Amino acid sequence: MNAKQKNLLIRIITAAVFFVPLYLISEGIIKTSLPGWAVFALFLVPYLIVGHDILRKAFKGILNRQVFDEHFLMTIATLGAIVLGEYGEGVAVMLLYQVGELFQSYAVGKSRRNITELMDIRPDYANIETEEGIERVDPDEVEVGTVILIQPGEKVPIDGIIEEGYSTLNTAALTGESRPMDVKAGDEVLSGSINMSGVLRVRTTKEFDESTASKILDLVENAASLKSKSENFISKFARYYTPIVCYAALALAVIPPVIIMLTKASMESYGGMGEVWADWIFRACTFLVISCPCALVISIPLSFFAGLGGASSRGILIKGSNYLETLSQVKTVAFDKTGTITKGNFAVTGVHDSSMDDAKLLEYAALAECNSNHPISLSLKAAYGHTIDPSRVTDVREISGEGVMAVVDGEEVVIGNEKIMKRIGLDAPRCESVGTIIHMAVEGAYAGHIVISDELKETSAAAMKELKRAGVERLVMLTGDAETVAAKVASETGLTEYRAELLPADKVKAVEDLLAECPSGHRLAFVGDGINDAPVLSRADIGIAMGALGSDAAIEAADVVLMDDDPMKISKAIKIARKCMRIVKQNIVFAIGVKAICLILAAVGIANMWVAIFADVGVMILAVLNAIRCLFVKDI
Ligand code: ADP
Ligand code: MG
């Protein structure tokens, strides 16, 4: 509990201690000879103790011409009750209202803290070596290229490359999975992971603000500010609802007494006209108490917030509550192949038609690819296995979805698929091997091809099954790779459709066609690894980047970021979104339903103020507790 909450708690207790004996006196249970004005004055003490801030806020609202808010409702209702001589009800309503406020602020604060704890990746310090020994500094002050020391048990504060040492890293806080990762000199380490065993000396490659941990935290913190339709609905609703309720209450206070006065009907049950007015004004006050919309106003943003927090604790970053809403309606999922469904670790399975030594061809391939991040490029470099001297390579041009052109040792090298060969006027020979065929040309002459093949990710097939079970109707793979490879992957994983040999622009077109085929209310998600599919990620209703840990481009372009590359997380994200939306809807129906019933009961005079305040605070507490359920997504 923070100081503000403690203060409110003390005020509530003090006011309650005053209130209880006074209430017993006013009900005649304790007999005293106090005059009426003294009882009134005494009731004002707990009323002001517990409610002074509400009165002040209501008054400020009136001054700022923002009259209709819940503070105004509470002020009018409780003052109305007190003026009518129902001191007990007036004070009790204020007291219980504040109990509700306290509970709500505690619950919201607690779930916020839970979420930040789940996302416990903010590094507090970095160790740098100085002449006097190791010094702890603020990670913000560490410059790029500094060597930092990471002891076992410490968090990696800044992204960098290991210079010395080996260890096992725990990336659970980033990915939501505790799969330990072995690292050694030369490997990249990401901030937010925890060093479990050895001492590491790491040369930083980024500033603190640009490091993975900071980026992720920014993303999570900003996510709550992108409002979803349901949230906008609620704030619009509150804007119209409160004034309507206030005028309805006014009508309830004035119209029936006037009718009674004019017609003299049903006067028998009243002592006189004064009593008629008092009765209806009191009903109007009760009506106001019931109508307070706090349950919705509080619980809906909280549900989204908890949903986003729960998801991020599982390694699924969702960039705004609007995306939770879209995600819950996904019925078509389009996938990139390489790096998304397959591992993107290609193994070289053959070198054919080579016009030079096979090893030499591979060396040229690796050199030409020296700047590319494409999974094919990374695999060719890995297959080559030697360090690459970049000064041997000039004039590099990468053509998305086709390949790379570069000058290696003064010779023009072109590497990629048939399309890039056609570009330089060469007809690539057909190859019967199943796999991705990487053709090469040197100095404008065909020089051979390297056959590489990728493996499916272990969970790809299971992930498709899960998606189908979650009600996703179409699973479409869009790939730049050859037809034969696409067909094989599609049948092995259980995709419903595939389109092969697409350029990045064709992928955008394919997504547009799929979007046009979606019936209204059905959404399309595109899942990619962020490498050359940023345009598609942004064209889909919702772009999901997977394996995005450390890839800035993907984190920028996508709406949902899956930190590790497990395709099972796609269905998980959809299920989390559905759960969250279900809870939001439950709260809307429940809160509006209970209010509507109570309002009718109040209008006809059955519900008194006690019922009203219990309904209000009760609904609020239940709605908030329900909202917090969004946080629990472990076993989804
Ligand atoms: P995917 O849809 O499988 O992710 P891409 O659109 O990234 O495929 O690439 C399509 C094809 O273009 C690859 O299968 C490959 O033949 C060729 N290609 C793309 N980039 C490169 C590269 N850097 N080196 C060689 N070939 C490439
Ligand atoms: Mg790709």
XYZ file of C-alpha atoms and ligand atoms in Angstrom:
664
model
C 0.000 0.000 0.000
C 1.337 3.415 -0.826
C 1.080 6.541 1.321
C -2.021 7.790 -0.464
C -3.820 4.499 0.043
C -2.798 4.349 3.714
C -4.096 7.859 4.199
C -7.437 6.907 2.673
C -7.615 3.774 4.814
C -7.036 5.816 7.971
C -9.750 8.261 6.930
C -12.157 5.409 6.271
C -11.485 3.816 9.676
C -11.756 7.130 11.537
C -14.984 8.026 9.799
C -16.398 4.554 10.462
C -15.580 4.842 14.183
C -17.522 8.111 14.305
C -20.285 6.888 12.105
C -21.382 3.686 13.828
C -22.477 5.203 17.191
C -24.051 8.158 15.400
C -26.020 5.817 13.185
C -27.265 3.871 16.219
C -28.327 7.185 17.818
C -30.117 8.360 14.695
C -31.990 5.081 14.407
C -33.046 5.426 18.052
C -31.201 2.282 19.123
C -29.087 4.344 21.508
C -31.239 6.865 23.362
C -29.793 10.344 23.910
C -31.251 13.748 24.499
C -29.187 15.394 21.737
C -31.128 18.014 19.785
C -31.596 17.373 16.048
C -29.137 20.039 14.880
C -26.416 18.537 17.055
C -26.898 15.091 15.478
C -26.728 16.756 12.062
C -23.512 18.588 12.981
C -21.982 15.385 14.365
C -22.786 13.474 11.165
C -20.949 16.089 9.173
C -17.699 15.091 10.921
C -17.354 11.569 9.419
C -18.891 12.806 6.176
C -16.211 15.430 5.688
C -13.403 13.229 6.976
C -14.100 10.554 4.423
C -15.565 12.566 1.590
C -13.837 15.939 1.489
C -11.712 15.084 -1.523
C -14.729 13.880 -3.492
C -16.564 17.137 -2.717
C -13.522 19.091 -3.781
C -13.130 17.151 -7.035
C -16.820 17.585 -7.856
C -16.537 21.315 -7.191
C -13.427 21.562 -9.360
C -15.244 19.693 -12.112
C -18.035 22.257 -12.005
C -15.513 25.092 -12.190
C -13.823 23.428 -15.184
C -17.211 22.896 -16.832
C -16.743 19.144 -16.730
C -19.698 18.645 -14.523
C -20.812 15.134 -15.130
C -18.446 12.698 -13.537
C -18.736 10.139 -10.783
C -17.588 12.614 -8.114
C -20.455 14.871 -9.087
C -22.896 11.963 -8.912
C -21.684 10.988 -5.446
C -21.711 14.547 -4.155
C -25.236 15.320 -5.312
C -26.565 11.994 -4.094
C -25.032 12.152 -0.622
C -25.725 15.847 -0.059
C -29.266 15.225 -1.248
C -29.712 12.448 1.298
C -28.306 14.614 4.101
C -30.485 17.598 3.218
C -33.497 15.298 3.298
C -32.539 14.289 6.821
C -31.276 10.812 5.869
C -27.899 11.524 7.447
C -27.058 7.878 7.951
C -27.531 6.928 4.305
C -25.671 9.988 3.054
C -22.589 9.281 5.126
C -22.704 5.526 4.549
C -22.790 5.954 0.798
C -19.735 8.186 0.861
C -17.958 5.790 3.207
C -18.631 2.719 1.085
C -17.831 4.562 -2.092
C -14.404 5.322 -0.674
C -13.961 1.694 0.390
C -14.549 0.832 -3.252
C -12.066 3.455 -4.421
C -9.450 2.149 -2.016
C -9.937 -1.422 -3.149
C -9.765 -0.440 -6.774
C -6.613 1.618 -6.446
C -5.012 -1.202 -4.493
C -6.012 -3.834 -7.036
C -4.882 -1.770 -10.002
C -1.584 -0.911 -8.343
C -1.025 -4.519 -7.395
C -1.630 -5.895 -10.843
C 0.598 -3.209 -12.321
C 3.322 -4.297 -9.939
C 2.741 -7.942 -10.770
C 3.178 -7.173 -14.422
C 6.362 -5.229 -13.941
C 7.664 -8.026 -11.755
C 6.873 -10.535 -14.461
C 8.746 -8.332 -16.849
C 11.674 -8.088 -14.512
C 14.259 -7.321 -17.123
C 15.260 -3.788 -16.249
C 18.964 -3.885 -15.428
C 20.010 -1.698 -12.514
C 23.735 -1.405 -13.075
C 26.661 -2.383 -15.234
C 30.131 -3.396 -14.043
C 33.052 -1.781 -15.787
C 36.717 -2.440 -15.160
C 38.780 0.543 -14.095
C 42.269 0.838 -12.723
C 40.974 0.660 -9.156
C 39.063 -2.531 -9.933
C 35.456 -3.189 -10.815
C 33.092 -0.248 -10.656
C 29.316 -0.324 -10.721
C 27.823 2.336 -12.946
C 24.417 3.335 -14.221
C 23.933 1.394 -17.487
C 22.772 4.643 -19.070
C 26.311 5.993 -18.800
C 28.048 3.133 -20.566
C 29.265 4.074 -24.030
C 29.081 1.775 -27.044
C 32.215 -0.325 -27.286
C 32.916 -0.423 -23.553
C 33.853 -3.756 -22.032
C 31.527 -4.700 -19.216
C 31.825 -7.553 -16.787
C 28.866 -9.789 -16.029
C 29.101 -11.991 -12.972
C 27.106 -15.201 -12.467
C 23.627 -14.351 -11.211
C 23.633 -10.894 -12.743
C 21.377 -9.517 -15.444
C 22.966 -8.601 -18.760
C 22.545 -4.810 -18.730
C 23.357 -3.915 -22.353
C 23.462 -5.834 -25.638
C 26.934 -6.826 -26.752
C 29.340 -9.466 -28.002
C 31.234 -11.755 -25.644
C 34.974 -11.085 -25.680
C 35.965 -13.642 -23.111
C 34.361 -16.371 -21.055
C 31.561 -18.843 -21.524
C 28.376 -19.341 -19.648
C 24.744 -20.351 -19.790
C 22.142 -17.632 -20.142
C 18.593 -17.774 -18.929
C 16.344 -15.844 -21.296
C 13.071 -16.701 -19.550
C 12.291 -13.079 -18.766
C 12.523 -12.229 -22.449
C 10.946 -15.251 -24.078
C 8.672 -16.657 -21.403
C 10.362 -20.051 -21.782
C 13.148 -21.177 -19.575
C 15.365 -22.754 -22.176
C 18.969 -22.190 -21.086
C 21.271 -20.981 -23.827
C 24.990 -21.754 -23.929
C 27.169 -18.861 -25.026
C 30.869 -18.420 -25.646
C 33.274 -15.778 -26.936
C 32.005 -14.201 -30.157
C 28.310 -14.797 -29.368
C 25.811 -12.018 -28.979
C 24.190 -11.499 -25.592
C 20.949 -9.614 -25.120
C 20.147 -7.391 -22.197
C 17.493 -8.780 -19.885
C 18.839 -12.321 -19.905
C 20.470 -13.645 -16.770
C 24.006 -14.970 -16.629
C 23.804 -18.276 -14.800
C 27.306 -19.712 -14.564
C 30.560 -18.126 -15.769
C 32.001 -14.621 -15.683
C 31.576 -12.872 -19.039
C 33.481 -9.951 -20.482
C 31.222 -8.318 -23.027
C 31.927 -5.493 -25.443
C 28.741 -3.471 -25.749
C 27.323 -2.952 -29.241
C 24.446 -0.673 -28.329
C 23.569 2.074 -25.944
C 21.378 1.197 -23.000
C 18.319 2.897 -24.523
C 18.743 0.961 -27.753
C 19.296 -2.375 -26.028
C 16.743 -5.148 -26.125
C 15.585 -4.792 -22.515
C 14.902 -1.074 -22.839
C 13.115 -1.548 -26.150
C 10.866 -4.241 -24.778
C 10.013 -2.257 -21.679
C 9.173 0.806 -23.788
C 6.946 -1.325 -25.890
C 5.092 -2.819 -22.938
C 4.703 0.531 -21.242
C 3.353 2.218 -24.356
C 1.034 -0.636 -25.217
C -1.681 0.459 -22.815
C -1.976 3.842 -24.500
C -3.303 2.478 -27.804
C -6.965 2.165 -26.993
C -9.140 -0.562 -28.366
C -12.660 -0.120 -29.640
C -14.169 -1.446 -26.417
C -12.238 1.088 -24.411
C -13.294 3.905 -26.700
C -16.825 2.638 -26.456
C -16.674 2.891 -22.692
C -15.259 6.396 -22.577
C -17.851 7.569 -25.110
C -20.501 5.720 -23.178
C -19.491 7.445 -19.939
C -19.551 10.825 -21.651
C -23.206 10.475 -22.684
C -24.338 8.184 -19.943
C -23.603 10.369 -16.927
C -25.448 13.471 -18.163
C -28.383 11.316 -19.260
C -28.541 9.724 -15.841
C -28.370 13.130 -14.152
C -31.250 14.489 -16.190
C -33.203 11.295 -15.653
C -32.674 11.695 -11.907
C -33.839 15.295 -12.115
C -36.934 14.185 -13.990
C -37.534 11.483 -11.389
C -37.286 14.070 -8.618
C -39.630 16.601 -10.236
C -42.147 15.016 -12.595
C -43.914 12.469 -10.311
C -44.454 14.993 -7.459
C -45.818 17.552 -9.925
C -48.179 14.947 -11.346
C -49.265 13.946 -7.855
C -49.742 17.605 -6.969
C -51.863 18.277 -10.047
C -53.960 15.147 -9.930
C -54.042 14.747 -6.158
C -53.848 11.037 -6.924
C -52.236 8.561 -4.538
C -51.861 11.232 -1.863
C -53.289 8.834 0.739
C -49.932 7.189 1.361
C -48.235 10.527 2.044
C -48.600 12.891 4.994
C -48.438 16.011 2.854
C -46.876 17.571 -0.198
C -43.497 18.029 1.552
C -43.304 14.309 2.110
C -44.074 13.638 -1.558
C -41.160 15.800 -2.657
C -38.815 14.264 -0.088
C -39.721 10.731 -1.206
C -39.103 11.375 -4.896
C -35.947 13.415 -4.396
C -34.619 10.590 -2.269
C -35.442 8.095 -5.005
C -33.589 10.336 -7.454
C -30.538 10.370 -5.167
C -30.603 6.588 -4.926
C -30.841 6.471 -8.691
C -27.703 8.615 -8.937
C -25.727 6.375 -6.599
C -26.627 3.293 -8.606
C -25.809 4.867 -11.902
C -22.174 5.577 -11.068
C -20.313 3.932 -13.991
C -17.042 3.247 -12.174
C -17.173 -0.546 -12.580
C -16.875 -0.211 -16.349
C -14.579 2.753 -16.414
C -12.110 0.937 -14.187
C -12.425 -2.701 -15.130
C -12.117 -2.477 -18.898
C -8.758 -0.744 -19.168
C -7.607 -2.997 -16.342
C -8.642 -6.126 -18.268
C -6.662 -5.042 -21.295
C -3.722 -4.041 -19.213
C -3.710 -7.383 -17.437
C -4.093 -9.210 -20.757
C -1.126 -7.371 -22.253
C 0.895 -8.010 -19.104
C 0.007 -11.686 -18.960
C 0.930 -12.118 -22.600
C 4.251 -10.346 -22.225
C 5.149 -12.587 -19.323
C 4.822 -15.486 -21.792
C 7.135 -13.815 -24.304
C 4.311 -12.382 -26.425
C 4.500 -8.612 -26.770
C 1.289 -7.041 -27.996
C 1.695 -3.411 -28.891
C -1.742 -2.155 -27.881
C -5.126 -3.193 -26.564
C -6.601 -2.611 -30.019
C -4.465 -5.513 -31.248
C -5.839 -7.775 -28.538
C -9.254 -7.099 -29.980
C -8.139 -7.782 -33.570
C -6.214 -10.876 -32.544
C -9.320 -12.348 -30.937
C -11.099 -12.226 -34.326
C -8.368 -13.860 -36.429
C -9.757 -16.522 -38.774
C -7.034 -16.531 -41.455
C -3.328 -16.807 -40.746
C -0.779 -16.281 -43.492
C 2.789 -17.396 -42.885
C 6.170 -16.701 -44.278
C 8.098 -19.941 -44.701
C 11.762 -19.453 -43.980
C 12.426 -18.763 -40.328
C 8.727 -18.952 -39.495
C 7.593 -22.482 -40.290
C 11.079 -23.783 -40.998
C 14.130 -23.194 -38.870
C 15.955 -21.083 -41.409
C 19.117 -23.107 -40.738
C 19.879 -24.461 -44.149
C 22.344 -27.276 -44.537
C 24.231 -27.572 -47.801
C 23.185 -30.923 -49.304
C 24.958 -30.666 -52.629
C 26.895 -28.547 -55.092
C 26.040 -29.250 -58.754
C 27.146 -28.163 -62.214
C 30.029 -26.305 -60.699
C 32.360 -24.649 -63.194
C 35.021 -24.297 -60.538
C 36.155 -26.105 -57.424
C 33.132 -26.743 -55.139
C 34.928 -25.195 -52.168
C 35.773 -22.131 -54.236
C 32.132 -21.755 -55.270
C 31.039 -21.877 -51.655
C 33.689 -19.335 -50.749
C 32.405 -16.940 -53.422
C 28.861 -17.528 -52.189
C 29.778 -16.733 -48.615
C 31.708 -13.624 -49.626
C 28.943 -12.268 -51.822
C 26.493 -12.802 -48.972
C 28.739 -11.122 -46.423
C 26.323 -8.268 -45.637
C 22.982 -10.044 -45.836
C 20.900 -11.145 -42.859
C 18.724 -13.501 -44.826
C 18.589 -16.985 -43.271
C 19.961 -18.404 -46.550
C 22.875 -16.048 -46.368
C 23.594 -16.886 -42.734
C 23.538 -20.592 -43.561
C 25.892 -20.235 -46.530
C 28.322 -18.298 -44.358
C 28.058 -20.977 -41.690
C 28.652 -23.715 -44.252
C 31.741 -21.885 -45.490
C 32.988 -21.865 -41.927
C 35.930 -19.475 -42.262
C 36.094 -15.853 -41.287
C 35.226 -13.498 -44.092
C 37.410 -10.597 -45.078
C 34.908 -7.929 -46.127
C 37.555 -5.910 -47.959
C 37.449 -8.521 -50.751
C 33.827 -7.612 -51.473
C 32.508 -4.417 -53.039
C 29.357 -3.124 -54.762
C 26.954 -5.332 -52.865
C 23.334 -5.117 -53.938
C 20.679 -7.315 -52.309
C 17.461 -7.867 -54.228
C 14.682 -8.866 -51.896
C 13.174 -12.254 -52.722
C 15.797 -12.933 -55.390
C 19.334 -12.830 -54.116
C 22.521 -10.774 -54.069
C 24.881 -9.219 -56.615
C 28.391 -8.302 -55.542
C 31.932 -7.920 -56.756
C 34.243 -10.450 -55.096
C 37.997 -10.245 -55.693
C 37.196 -8.032 -58.676
C 34.865 -10.625 -60.217
C 31.150 -10.039 -60.565
C 29.212 -12.646 -58.581
C 25.438 -13.116 -58.755
C 23.751 -15.499 -56.344
C 20.091 -16.348 -55.811
C 17.112 -18.005 -57.502
C 16.062 -18.275 -61.173
C 14.643 -14.770 -61.100
C 17.971 -13.151 -60.442
C 19.584 -15.341 -63.109
C 16.952 -14.194 -65.594
C 17.766 -10.625 -64.628
C 21.291 -11.065 -65.978
C 20.062 -13.006 -68.995
C 20.919 -16.531 -67.841
C 18.636 -19.555 -67.889
C 19.142 -21.515 -64.731
C 19.189 -25.278 -65.329
C 16.542 -27.363 -63.592
C 17.664 -29.344 -60.609
C 15.857 -32.472 -59.511
C 16.945 -32.357 -55.877
C 14.248 -31.282 -53.427
C 15.508 -28.280 -51.582
C 16.162 -24.629 -52.123
C 18.396 -24.195 -55.147
C 20.863 -21.319 -54.957
C 22.196 -20.538 -58.407
C 25.458 -18.708 -58.975
C 26.973 -16.805 -61.851
C 30.509 -15.444 -62.024
C 31.429 -12.752 -64.543
C 28.110 -13.243 -66.323
C 28.577 -17.008 -66.862
C 26.602 -19.688 -65.064
C 28.845 -21.160 -62.378
C 26.732 -23.839 -60.694
C 24.210 -24.197 -57.907
C 24.224 -25.053 -54.275
C 21.354 -27.165 -52.945
C 20.442 -26.313 -49.411
C 17.646 -27.666 -47.332
C 15.898 -26.438 -44.330
C 14.230 -28.329 -41.533
C 10.752 -27.804 -40.168
C 10.605 -26.415 -36.680
C 9.721 -29.180 -34.228
C 6.470 -27.524 -33.220
C 5.262 -26.322 -36.638
C 2.867 -29.194 -37.300
C 1.495 -29.102 -33.738
C 1.098 -25.331 -33.986
C -1.085 -25.668 -37.097
C -3.234 -28.239 -35.328
C -3.642 -25.891 -32.356
C -4.597 -23.011 -34.625
C -7.246 -25.141 -36.317
C -8.543 -26.174 -32.931
C -8.704 -22.503 -31.943
C -11.078 -21.955 -34.857
C -8.680 -20.515 -37.426
C -10.098 -21.550 -40.796
C -7.349 -20.806 -43.317
C -3.636 -21.410 -42.851
C -1.825 -20.086 -45.889
C 1.912 -20.166 -46.534
C 3.348 -17.425 -48.742
C 6.884 -18.146 -49.847
C 9.487 -16.962 -52.283
C 10.847 -20.467 -52.475
C 10.201 -23.045 -55.183
C 6.902 -24.869 -55.675
C 8.335 -28.302 -54.776
C 9.703 -27.102 -51.450
C 6.483 -25.255 -50.642
C 4.330 -28.300 -51.416
C 6.448 -30.515 -49.194
C 6.347 -28.099 -46.251
C 2.599 -27.544 -46.643
C 1.758 -31.235 -46.583
C 4.106 -32.014 -43.701
C 2.695 -29.298 -41.445
C -0.992 -29.482 -42.347
C -1.353 -26.024 -43.869
C -4.597 -25.540 -45.746
C -3.039 -23.658 -48.690
C 0.223 -22.309 -50.044
C 1.450 -19.884 -52.710
C 5.043 -20.302 -53.949
C 7.631 -18.315 -55.889
C 6.377 -14.967 -54.678
C 8.424 -11.804 -54.588
C 7.983 -9.582 -51.536
C 5.569 -7.430 -53.593
C 3.600 -10.540 -54.603
C 3.263 -11.413 -50.954
C 1.593 -8.059 -50.340
C -0.741 -8.766 -53.262
C -1.479 -12.256 -51.929
C -2.323 -10.838 -48.511
C -4.604 -8.267 -50.125
C -6.414 -11.021 -52.015
C -6.803 -13.030 -48.829
C -8.076 -9.925 -47.014
C -10.675 -9.417 -49.733
C -11.851 -13.003 -49.226
C -12.286 -12.562 -45.459
C -15.953 -12.239 -44.494
C -16.640 -9.147 -42.397
C -15.643 -9.573 -38.775
C -12.939 -12.085 -39.718
C -9.384 -10.851 -39.398
C -6.182 -11.859 -41.108
C -2.862 -12.199 -39.352
C 0.467 -12.425 -41.103
C 3.314 -14.157 -39.327
C 6.847 -13.539 -40.496
C 10.370 -13.291 -39.211
C 10.681 -9.625 -40.132
C 13.377 -10.229 -42.737
C 12.160 -8.654 -45.998
C 8.507 -9.019 -44.993
C 7.922 -5.683 -43.252
C 5.502 -4.484 -45.984
C 3.351 -7.588 -45.516
C 3.482 -7.308 -41.751
C 1.993 -3.850 -41.967
C -0.561 -4.690 -44.689
C -2.262 -7.511 -42.762
C -4.920 -6.708 -40.150
C -2.341 -7.739 -37.641
C 1.346 -8.391 -38.207
C 3.075 -10.931 -36.000
C 6.856 -11.103 -35.982
C 8.386 -14.226 -34.533
C 11.847 -14.981 -33.282
C 12.146 -11.261 -33.028
C 14.470 -11.247 -30.061
C 17.213 -8.879 -31.057
C 15.804 -8.017 -34.492
C 14.948 -4.328 -34.386
C 13.309 -4.228 -37.801
C 10.782 -6.858 -36.835
C 10.039 -5.205 -33.510
C 9.342 -1.943 -35.350
C 7.173 -3.341 -38.124
C 4.995 -5.812 -36.241
C 1.941 -5.314 -34.057
C 2.636 -8.448 -32.076
C 6.133 -9.648 -31.332
C 6.808 -13.264 -30.372
C 10.101 -13.216 -28.565
C 11.198 -16.714 -29.403
C 10.586 -18.504 -32.645
C 8.114 -21.104 -31.425
C 5.072 -21.136 -33.748
C 2.955 -22.527 -30.881
C 2.913 -18.997 -29.538
C 0.618 -17.872 -32.376
C -2.349 -19.854 -31.116
C -1.422 -18.914 -27.587
C -1.565 -15.221 -28.454
C -4.963 -15.704 -30.079
C -6.267 -17.582 -27.054
C -4.981 -14.956 -24.639
C -6.698 -12.273 -26.713
C -9.950 -14.245 -26.753
C -9.869 -14.777 -23.010
C -9.291 -11.087 -22.477
C -12.117 -10.049 -24.784
C -14.439 -12.574 -23.142
C -13.725 -11.055 -19.754
C -14.249 -7.533 -21.085
C -17.618 -8.546 -22.515
C -18.628 -10.309 -19.309
C -17.882 -7.149 -17.375
C -19.810 -4.925 -19.756
C -22.891 -7.162 -19.669
C -22.691 -7.780 -15.932
C -22.158 -4.148 -14.943
C -24.738 -2.675 -17.275
C -27.208 -5.452 -16.425
C -26.997 -5.025 -12.658
C -27.184 -1.254 -13.017
C -30.262 -1.444 -15.224
C -32.075 -3.704 -12.762
C -31.149 -1.499 -9.791
C -32.141 1.673 -11.618
C -35.591 0.291 -12.275
C -35.923 -0.856 -8.660
C -34.836 2.598 -7.470
C -37.254 4.398 -9.765
C -40.194 2.418 -8.449
C -38.975 2.932 -4.908
C -38.016 -0.639 -3.994
C -34.224 -0.173 -3.802
C -32.985 2.176 -1.104
C -29.588 3.784 -0.846
C -28.058 0.826 0.959
C -28.944 -1.464 -1.913
C -27.651 1.180 -4.282
C -24.227 1.526 -2.762
C -23.781 -2.190 -2.260
C -24.729 -2.733 -5.875
C -22.271 -0.101 -7.001
C -19.289 -1.121 -4.905
C -20.102 -4.809 -5.254
C -20.274 -4.697 -9.028
C -17.062 -2.717 -9.127
C -15.184 -5.174 -6.933
C -16.429 -8.197 -8.870
C -15.616 -6.549 -12.195
C -12.101 -5.676 -11.066
C -11.490 -9.186 -9.723
C -12.749 -10.607 -13.010
C -10.483 -8.245 -14.943
C -7.450 -9.443 -13.010
C -8.114 -12.952 -14.349
C -6.714 -11.699 -17.675
C -3.306 -11.820 -16.084
C -3.401 -15.582 -15.644
C -2.530 -17.068 -19.001
C -0.017 -19.686 -18.036
C -1.995 -22.766 -19.000
C -3.774 -21.344 -22.000
P 10.643 -16.924 -47.851
O 9.260 -16.627 -48.341
O 10.885 -18.406 -47.852
O 10.988 -16.284 -46.570
P 12.181 -14.913 -49.323
O 11.147 -14.060 -49.974
O 12.934 -14.352 -48.198
O 11.632 -16.375 -48.985
O 13.207 -15.349 -50.460
C 12.739 -16.054 -51.616
C 13.842 -16.698 -52.394
O 14.739 -15.711 -52.877
C 14.686 -17.648 -51.599
O 14.135 -18.938 -51.570
C 16.002 -17.609 -52.373
O 15.926 -18.457 -53.472
C 16.084 -16.191 -52.873
N 16.865 -15.332 -51.977
C 16.428 -14.310 -51.222
N 17.434 -13.717 -50.562
C 18.552 -14.396 -50.885
C 19.939 -14.285 -50.518
N 20.368 -13.372 -49.651
N 20.803 -15.159 -51.060
C 20.369 -16.093 -51.920
N 19.121 -16.256 -52.311
C 18.202 -15.420 -51.809
Mg 11.507 -14.455 -45.400
